[in-house]
Short mmCIF file of C-alpha atoms in Angstrom, two decimals:
data_model
loop_
_atom_site.label_atom_id
_atom_site.label_comp_id
_atom_site.label_asym_id
_atom_site.label_seq_id
_atom_site.Cartn_x
_atom_site.Cartn_y
_atom_site.Cartn_z
CA UNK A 891 -8.71 -7.56 3.04
CA UNK A 892 -7.81 -8.11 -0.63
CA UNK A 893 -4.99 -6.11 -2.14
CA UNK A 894 -7.25 -4.15 -4.52
CA UNK A 895 -9.21 -2.70 -1.61
CA UNK A 896 -6.08 -1.39 0.12
CA UNK A 897 -5.18 2.28 0.20
CA UNK A 898 -1.50 3.16 -0.29
CA UNK A 899 -0.16 6.53 0.86
CA UNK A 900 1.67 8.47 -1.88
CA UNK A 901 5.33 9.22 -1.14
CA UNK A 902 4.71 12.88 -2.05
CA UNK A 903 2.30 13.31 0.86
CA UNK A 904 5.03 12.95 3.52
CA UNK A 905 6.99 15.84 5.03
CA UNK A 906 9.94 15.77 7.39
CA UNK A 907 8.78 16.45 10.94
CA UNK A 908 5.26 14.98 10.48
CA UNK A 909 4.15 13.20 13.64
CA UNK A 910 1.52 10.49 14.11
CA UNK A 911 0.47 9.06 17.45
CA UNK A 912 -1.76 6.04 17.83
CA UNK A 913 -2.50 2.86 19.69
CA UNK A 914 -3.33 1.60 23.15
CA UNK A 915 -2.10 -1.98 23.59
CA UNK A 916 -2.62 -3.47 27.00
CA UNK A 917 0.10 -5.93 27.94
CA UNK A 918 -1.20 -8.97 29.80
CA UNK A 919 0.70 -11.52 31.86
CA UNK A 920 -0.92 -14.34 29.90
CA UNK A 921 0.25 -12.95 26.57
CA UNK A 922 3.77 -12.21 27.85
CA UNK A 923 4.11 -15.83 28.97
CA UNK A 924 2.46 -17.27 25.84
CA UNK A 925 4.76 -15.36 23.47
CA UNK A 926 7.88 -16.18 25.53
CA UNK A 927 6.96 -19.87 25.73
CA UNK A 928 7.06 -20.06 21.94
CA UNK A 929 9.83 -17.63 21.05
CA UNK A 930 11.89 -16.34 23.99
CA UNK A 931 11.91 -18.88 26.80
CA UNK A 932 14.03 -16.98 29.32
CA UNK A 933 12.99 -17.09 32.97
CA UNK A 934 12.31 -13.33 33.29
CA UNK A 935 9.67 -13.64 30.55
CA UNK A 936 8.12 -16.83 31.93
CA UNK A 937 8.30 -17.15 35.70
CA UNK A 938 6.81 -14.38 37.84
CA UNK A 939 8.61 -15.42 41.04
CA UNK A 940 12.06 -16.01 39.53
CA UNK A 941 11.79 -12.79 37.50
CA UNK A 942 11.70 -10.78 40.76
CA UNK A 943 15.37 -11.69 41.20
CA UNK A 944 16.33 -10.71 37.63
CA UNK A 945 17.82 -7.43 36.39
CA UNK A 946 14.25 -6.42 35.43
CA UNK A 947 12.77 -6.82 38.91
CA UNK A 948 9.73 -8.68 37.64
CA UNK A 949 8.12 -10.56 34.78
CA UNK A 950 8.56 -8.54 31.58
CA UNK A 951 7.77 -8.93 27.90
CA UNK A 952 10.28 -10.28 25.40
CA UNK A 953 11.75 -7.41 23.38
CA UNK A 954 10.55 -9.25 20.28
CA UNK A 955 7.07 -9.39 21.76
CA UNK A 956 7.19 -5.61 22.17
CA UNK A 957 8.12 -5.41 18.45
CA UNK A 958 5.15 -7.62 17.60
CA UNK A 959 2.72 -5.60 19.75
CA UNK A 960 4.03 -2.43 18.07
CA UNK A 961 3.41 -3.90 14.63
CA UNK A 962 -0.16 -4.76 15.68
CA UNK A 963 -0.71 -1.07 16.48
CA UNK A 964 0.94 -0.01 13.21
CA UNK A 965 -1.27 -2.31 11.13
CA UNK A 966 -4.38 -1.04 12.91
CA UNK A 967 -3.26 2.49 12.10
CA UNK A 968 -2.58 1.55 8.44
CA UNK A 969 -6.12 0.21 8.17
CA UNK A 970 -7.33 3.71 9.01
CA UNK A 971 -4.82 5.98 7.30
CA UNK A 972 -3.34 3.96 4.44
CA UNK A 973 -0.26 1.81 4.09
CA UNK A 974 3.19 1.32 2.65
CA UNK A 975 4.21 -1.19 -0.02
CA UNK A 976 6.43 -2.91 2.55
CA UNK A 977 9.68 -2.43 4.41
CA UNK A 978 13.27 -3.54 3.74
CA UNK A 979 14.02 -3.39 7.48
CA UNK A 980 15.07 -1.19 10.37
CA UNK A 981 18.16 0.98 10.82
CA UNK A 982 18.48 0.62 14.57
CA UNK A 983 16.41 -0.65 17.47
CA UNK A 984 16.80 -0.07 21.20
CA UNK A 985 14.91 -1.71 24.04
CA UNK A 986 15.04 1.20 26.49
CA UNK A 987 12.97 0.02 29.46
CA UNK A 988 11.29 -3.23 30.49
CA UNK A 989 7.65 -3.70 29.46
CA UNK A 990 5.55 -5.16 32.29
CA UNK A 991 2.09 -6.78 32.40
CA UNK A 992 -0.45 -4.03 32.98
CA UNK A 993 1.49 -1.52 30.85
CA UNK A 994 -0.47 0.15 28.05
CA UNK A 995 1.71 0.84 25.03
CA UNK A 996 1.26 3.49 22.34
CA UNK A 997 3.25 4.60 19.29
CA UNK A 998 4.68 7.92 18.13
CA UNK A 999 6.08 8.07 14.59
CA UNK A 1000 8.01 11.06 13.27
CA UNK A 1001 9.19 11.39 9.66
CA UNK A 1002 12.95 12.02 9.72
CA UNK A 1003 13.95 11.67 6.05
CA UNK A 1004 12.58 11.12 2.54
CA UNK A 1005 14.50 9.20 -0.13
CA UNK A 1006 13.10 9.08 -3.66
CA UNK A 1007 14.60 5.96 -5.27
CA UNK A 1008 17.06 6.74 -8.08
CA UNK A 1009 16.86 3.32 -9.68
CA UNK A 1010 13.09 2.89 -9.28
CA UNK A 1011 11.32 6.22 -9.95
CA UNK A 1012 7.96 4.73 -8.97
CA UNK A 1013 8.87 4.37 -5.27
CA UNK A 1014 10.44 6.25 -2.39
CA UNK A 1015 11.58 5.36 1.13
CA UNK A 1016 10.23 7.24 4.15
CA UNK A 1017 12.26 6.92 7.35
CA UNK A 1018 10.46 7.39 10.67
CA UNK A 1019 11.65 7.39 14.24
CA UNK A 1020 9.21 5.00 15.89
CA UNK A 1021 8.95 5.49 19.65
CA UNK A 1022 6.90 3.11 21.78
CA UNK A 1023 5.73 4.64 25.05
CA UNK A 1024 4.14 3.18 28.15
CA UNK A 1025 1.14 4.65 30.00
CA UNK A 1026 3.45 7.06 31.85
CA UNK A 1027 4.78 8.47 28.58
CA UNK A 1028 8.13 6.75 29.14
CA UNK A 1029 9.80 5.46 25.94
CA UNK A 1030 10.28 1.69 26.22
CA UNK A 1031 11.53 1.03 22.67
CA UNK A 1032 12.73 3.10 19.74
CA UNK A 1033 13.68 2.21 16.17
CA UNK A 1034 14.11 3.77 12.76
CA UNK A 1035 11.66 2.30 10.27
CA UNK A 1036 11.93 2.31 6.48
CA UNK A 1037 8.63 2.34 4.59
CA UNK A 1038 8.38 1.94 0.82
CA UNK A 1039 5.68 4.18 -0.70
CA UNK A 1040 4.42 4.63 -4.27
CA UNK A 1041 5.55 7.75 -6.09
CA UNK A 1042 4.20 9.62 -9.10
CA UNK A 1043 2.20 7.32 -11.38
CA UNK A 1044 2.82 4.41 -9.03
CA UNK A 1045 0.66 6.16 -6.45
CA UNK A 1046 -2.43 6.18 -8.72
CA UNK B 883 15.22 -22.38 34.65
CA UNK B 884 16.14 -20.27 37.66
CA UNK B 885 18.76 -17.60 37.28
CA UNK B 886 21.31 -19.29 39.54
CA UNK B 887 21.41 -22.34 37.29
CA UNK B 888 22.17 -20.29 34.18
CA UNK B 889 25.60 -20.26 32.58
CA UNK B 890 26.86 -16.90 31.32
CA UNK B 891 29.63 -16.72 28.73
CA UNK B 892 32.58 -14.53 29.80
CA UNK B 893 33.27 -11.55 27.54
CA UNK B 894 36.93 -12.58 27.36
CA UNK B 895 36.07 -15.84 25.61
CA UNK B 896 34.95 -14.10 22.41
CA UNK B 897 37.18 -13.36 19.41
CA UNK B 898 36.45 -11.39 16.27
CA UNK B 899 35.64 -13.76 13.41
CA UNK B 900 34.22 -16.55 15.61
CA UNK B 901 31.30 -18.25 13.86
CA UNK B 902 28.43 -20.25 15.33
CA UNK B 903 25.76 -22.02 13.27
CA UNK B 904 22.67 -23.59 14.77
CA UNK B 905 18.97 -24.21 14.48
CA UNK B 906 16.44 -25.86 12.19
CA UNK B 907 13.07 -24.13 12.52
CA UNK B 908 10.36 -25.41 10.22
CA UNK B 909 7.94 -22.69 9.19
CA UNK B 910 4.34 -23.86 9.04
CA UNK B 911 1.33 -22.24 7.36
CA UNK B 912 -0.64 -22.54 10.59
CA UNK B 913 1.98 -20.66 12.60
CA UNK B 914 2.44 -17.97 9.91
CA UNK B 915 -1.31 -17.27 9.98
CA UNK B 916 -1.57 -17.49 13.77
CA UNK B 917 1.25 -14.98 14.34
CA UNK B 918 -0.05 -12.62 11.66
CA UNK B 919 -3.61 -12.76 13.02
CA UNK B 920 -2.35 -11.40 16.33
CA UNK B 921 0.44 -9.06 15.28
CA UNK B 922 0.67 -8.38 11.54
CA UNK B 923 -2.73 -8.75 9.92
CA UNK B 924 -1.76 -8.00 6.32
CA UNK B 925 -3.33 -10.12 3.57
CA UNK B 926 -0.03 -11.62 2.32
CA UNK B 927 0.53 -13.11 5.81
CA UNK B 928 -3.06 -14.34 6.22
CA UNK B 929 -4.76 -15.33 2.99
CA UNK B 930 -3.10 -17.96 0.80
CA UNK B 931 -5.14 -17.12 -2.32
CA UNK B 932 -4.87 -13.34 -2.11
CA UNK B 933 -1.14 -13.59 -1.30
CA UNK B 934 -0.52 -15.14 -4.74
CA UNK B 935 -1.25 -11.70 -6.21
CA UNK B 936 1.05 -9.87 -3.78
CA UNK B 937 4.65 -8.76 -4.34
CA UNK B 938 5.70 -11.95 -2.48
CA UNK B 939 3.91 -14.38 -4.83
CA UNK B 940 2.46 -16.40 -1.97
CA UNK B 941 1.68 -16.55 1.72
CA UNK B 942 4.78 -15.53 3.68
CA UNK B 943 5.74 -14.97 7.31
CA UNK B 944 5.62 -11.55 8.96
CA UNK B 945 9.13 -10.15 9.22
CA UNK B 946 8.52 -9.88 12.96
CA UNK B 947 7.59 -13.54 13.03
CA UNK B 948 10.94 -14.33 11.40
CA UNK B 949 12.58 -12.32 14.21
CA UNK B 950 10.64 -14.33 16.80
CA UNK B 951 11.52 -17.68 15.19
CA UNK B 952 15.17 -16.58 15.11
CA UNK B 953 15.06 -15.74 18.82
CA UNK B 954 13.62 -19.20 19.53
CA UNK B 955 16.67 -20.73 17.86
CA UNK B 956 19.01 -18.37 19.71
CA UNK B 957 17.51 -19.26 23.10
CA UNK B 958 17.79 -22.97 22.33
CA UNK B 959 21.44 -22.39 21.47
CA UNK B 960 21.98 -20.38 24.68
CA UNK B 961 20.59 -23.29 26.69
CA UNK B 962 23.44 -25.39 25.29
CA UNK B 963 26.36 -22.98 25.09
CA UNK B 964 25.66 -20.27 27.66
CA UNK B 965 24.04 -16.90 27.49
CA UNK B 966 24.37 -13.12 27.59
CA UNK B 967 23.14 -10.82 30.34
CA UNK B 968 20.75 -9.22 27.85
CA UNK B 969 20.74 -6.92 24.85
CA UNK B 970 20.23 -3.18 24.44
CA UNK B 971 19.01 -3.72 20.86
CA UNK B 972 20.05 -4.14 17.24
CA UNK B 973 22.09 -1.89 15.00
CA UNK B 974 20.39 -2.73 11.73
CA UNK B 975 17.97 -5.33 10.42
CA UNK B 976 17.12 -6.27 6.83
CA UNK B 977 14.40 -8.61 5.62
CA UNK B 978 16.17 -9.88 2.49
CA UNK B 979 13.81 -12.51 1.09
CA UNK B 980 10.30 -13.73 1.87
CA UNK B 981 9.98 -16.66 4.30
CA UNK B 982 7.40 -19.21 3.12
CA UNK B 983 5.62 -22.11 4.85
CA UNK B 984 7.76 -25.22 4.40
CA UNK B 985 11.02 -23.26 4.71
CA UNK B 986 13.46 -24.50 7.34
CA UNK B 987 15.41 -21.66 8.91
CA UNK B 988 18.83 -21.73 10.56
CA UNK B 989 21.14 -19.14 12.09
CA UNK B 990 24.75 -18.12 11.47
CA UNK B 991 26.35 -15.71 13.97
CA UNK B 992 29.74 -14.11 13.41
CA UNK B 993 31.48 -11.92 16.00
CA UNK B 994 32.32 -8.59 14.33
CA UNK B 995 33.45 -6.42 17.25
CA UNK B 996 34.17 -6.41 20.99
CA UNK B 997 33.55 -3.39 23.20
CA UNK B 998 34.65 -3.53 26.85
CA UNK B 999 32.51 -0.98 28.69
CA UNK B 1000 34.48 2.03 29.94
CA UNK B 1001 31.91 3.08 32.52
CA UNK B 1002 31.09 -0.45 33.72
CA UNK B 1003 34.27 -2.56 33.90
CA UNK B 1004 32.27 -5.67 34.80
CA UNK B 1005 30.61 -5.96 31.37
CA UNK B 1006 31.38 -5.81 27.65
CA UNK B 1007 29.30 -5.72 24.46
CA UNK B 1008 29.81 -8.32 21.73
CA UNK B 1009 28.46 -7.43 18.29
CA UNK B 1010 27.50 -10.26 15.94
CA UNK B 1011 26.24 -10.31 12.40
CA UNK B 1012 23.23 -12.62 12.66
CA UNK B 1013 22.26 -14.18 9.32
CA UNK B 1014 19.10 -16.27 9.04
CA UNK B 1015 19.20 -18.72 6.13
CA UNK B 1016 16.57 -20.90 4.52
CA UNK B 1017 17.01 -24.57 3.57
CA UNK B 1018 18.70 -23.53 0.30
CA UNK B 1019 21.33 -21.53 2.20
CA UNK B 1020 19.78 -18.27 0.99
CA UNK B 1021 19.92 -15.43 3.56
CA UNK B 1022 16.36 -14.30 4.37
CA UNK B 1023 17.19 -11.86 7.20
CA UNK B 1024 20.28 -10.22 8.60
CA UNK B 1025 20.87 -8.02 11.62
CA UNK B 1026 23.63 -6.83 13.92
CA UNK B 1027 23.04 -7.97 17.49
CA UNK B 1028 24.50 -6.51 20.67
CA UNK B 1029 25.00 -8.93 23.53
CA UNK B 1030 26.03 -7.87 27.03
CA UNK B 1031 28.48 -10.32 28.64
CA UNK B 1032 30.14 -10.43 32.09
CA UNK B 1033 33.79 -9.44 32.24
CA UNK B 1034 36.55 -10.10 34.74
CA UNK B 1035 35.17 -10.77 38.22
CA UNK B 1036 31.63 -10.36 36.93
CA UNK B 1037 32.08 -13.53 34.91
CA UNK B 1038 32.76 -15.67 37.99
#
């Protein structure tokens, strides 16, 4: 998709307490192992038998893989609802529970604060608590995201 | 590698100010596009021509891909020096500069604090500032990691 066909969400349209829920990402054993082979080659992400004797009790996804799967859901959501100009980073991230093959992940985002930029009046930062849940509604990961959105004339 | 062949670093061996540097991860266009296709399908991570007109001035790696490449270097280092029992998460993460194909990334970790667990005397948390640098020594990403390490008898 070229940049000029993208829809950006104006900063002014956000309110504290707004909640979005989206996504249904099915975690597969093949993908858990493929990601870990490239980026997080620890036995509990690679070897089903050995992982049974780990702290996690079975093969589980790399925490970074869970981040990547979450981003895939966020981008899919952006394609529907509109997007940010980017992100400077996260304020905090916690891997709360293991993510296992067969789990189906979804995302809940809640706006927690709005920061119009003082130095750059054309943008603002929206902070969200991003909670990733499994199919039982159990939070498996949580972080605070920072999205940059266009403000005033910049949102035209 | 099975768990019983792994070497864990005792919590007591860490000191504030200790620095480790390691890694040389060459970022390729193919891998940038492959990761983004699966997990971060935004045009500036996928389309070399369109990316020239983006804020980044050219095709660049997903921030989550930079996290994954960093973890690959950290696991390689763990295989040499020893490892943690796991991580509850990060305290903060900033994507400071774009990461482009052709860049060669490396990692600098500095111990910034040590937290023996009060409730679980057999473990402690070591916080590190993790800085990812490109081939020009420019920091492209920084985060605070939390590693869980065995303490006292647990380190035997």
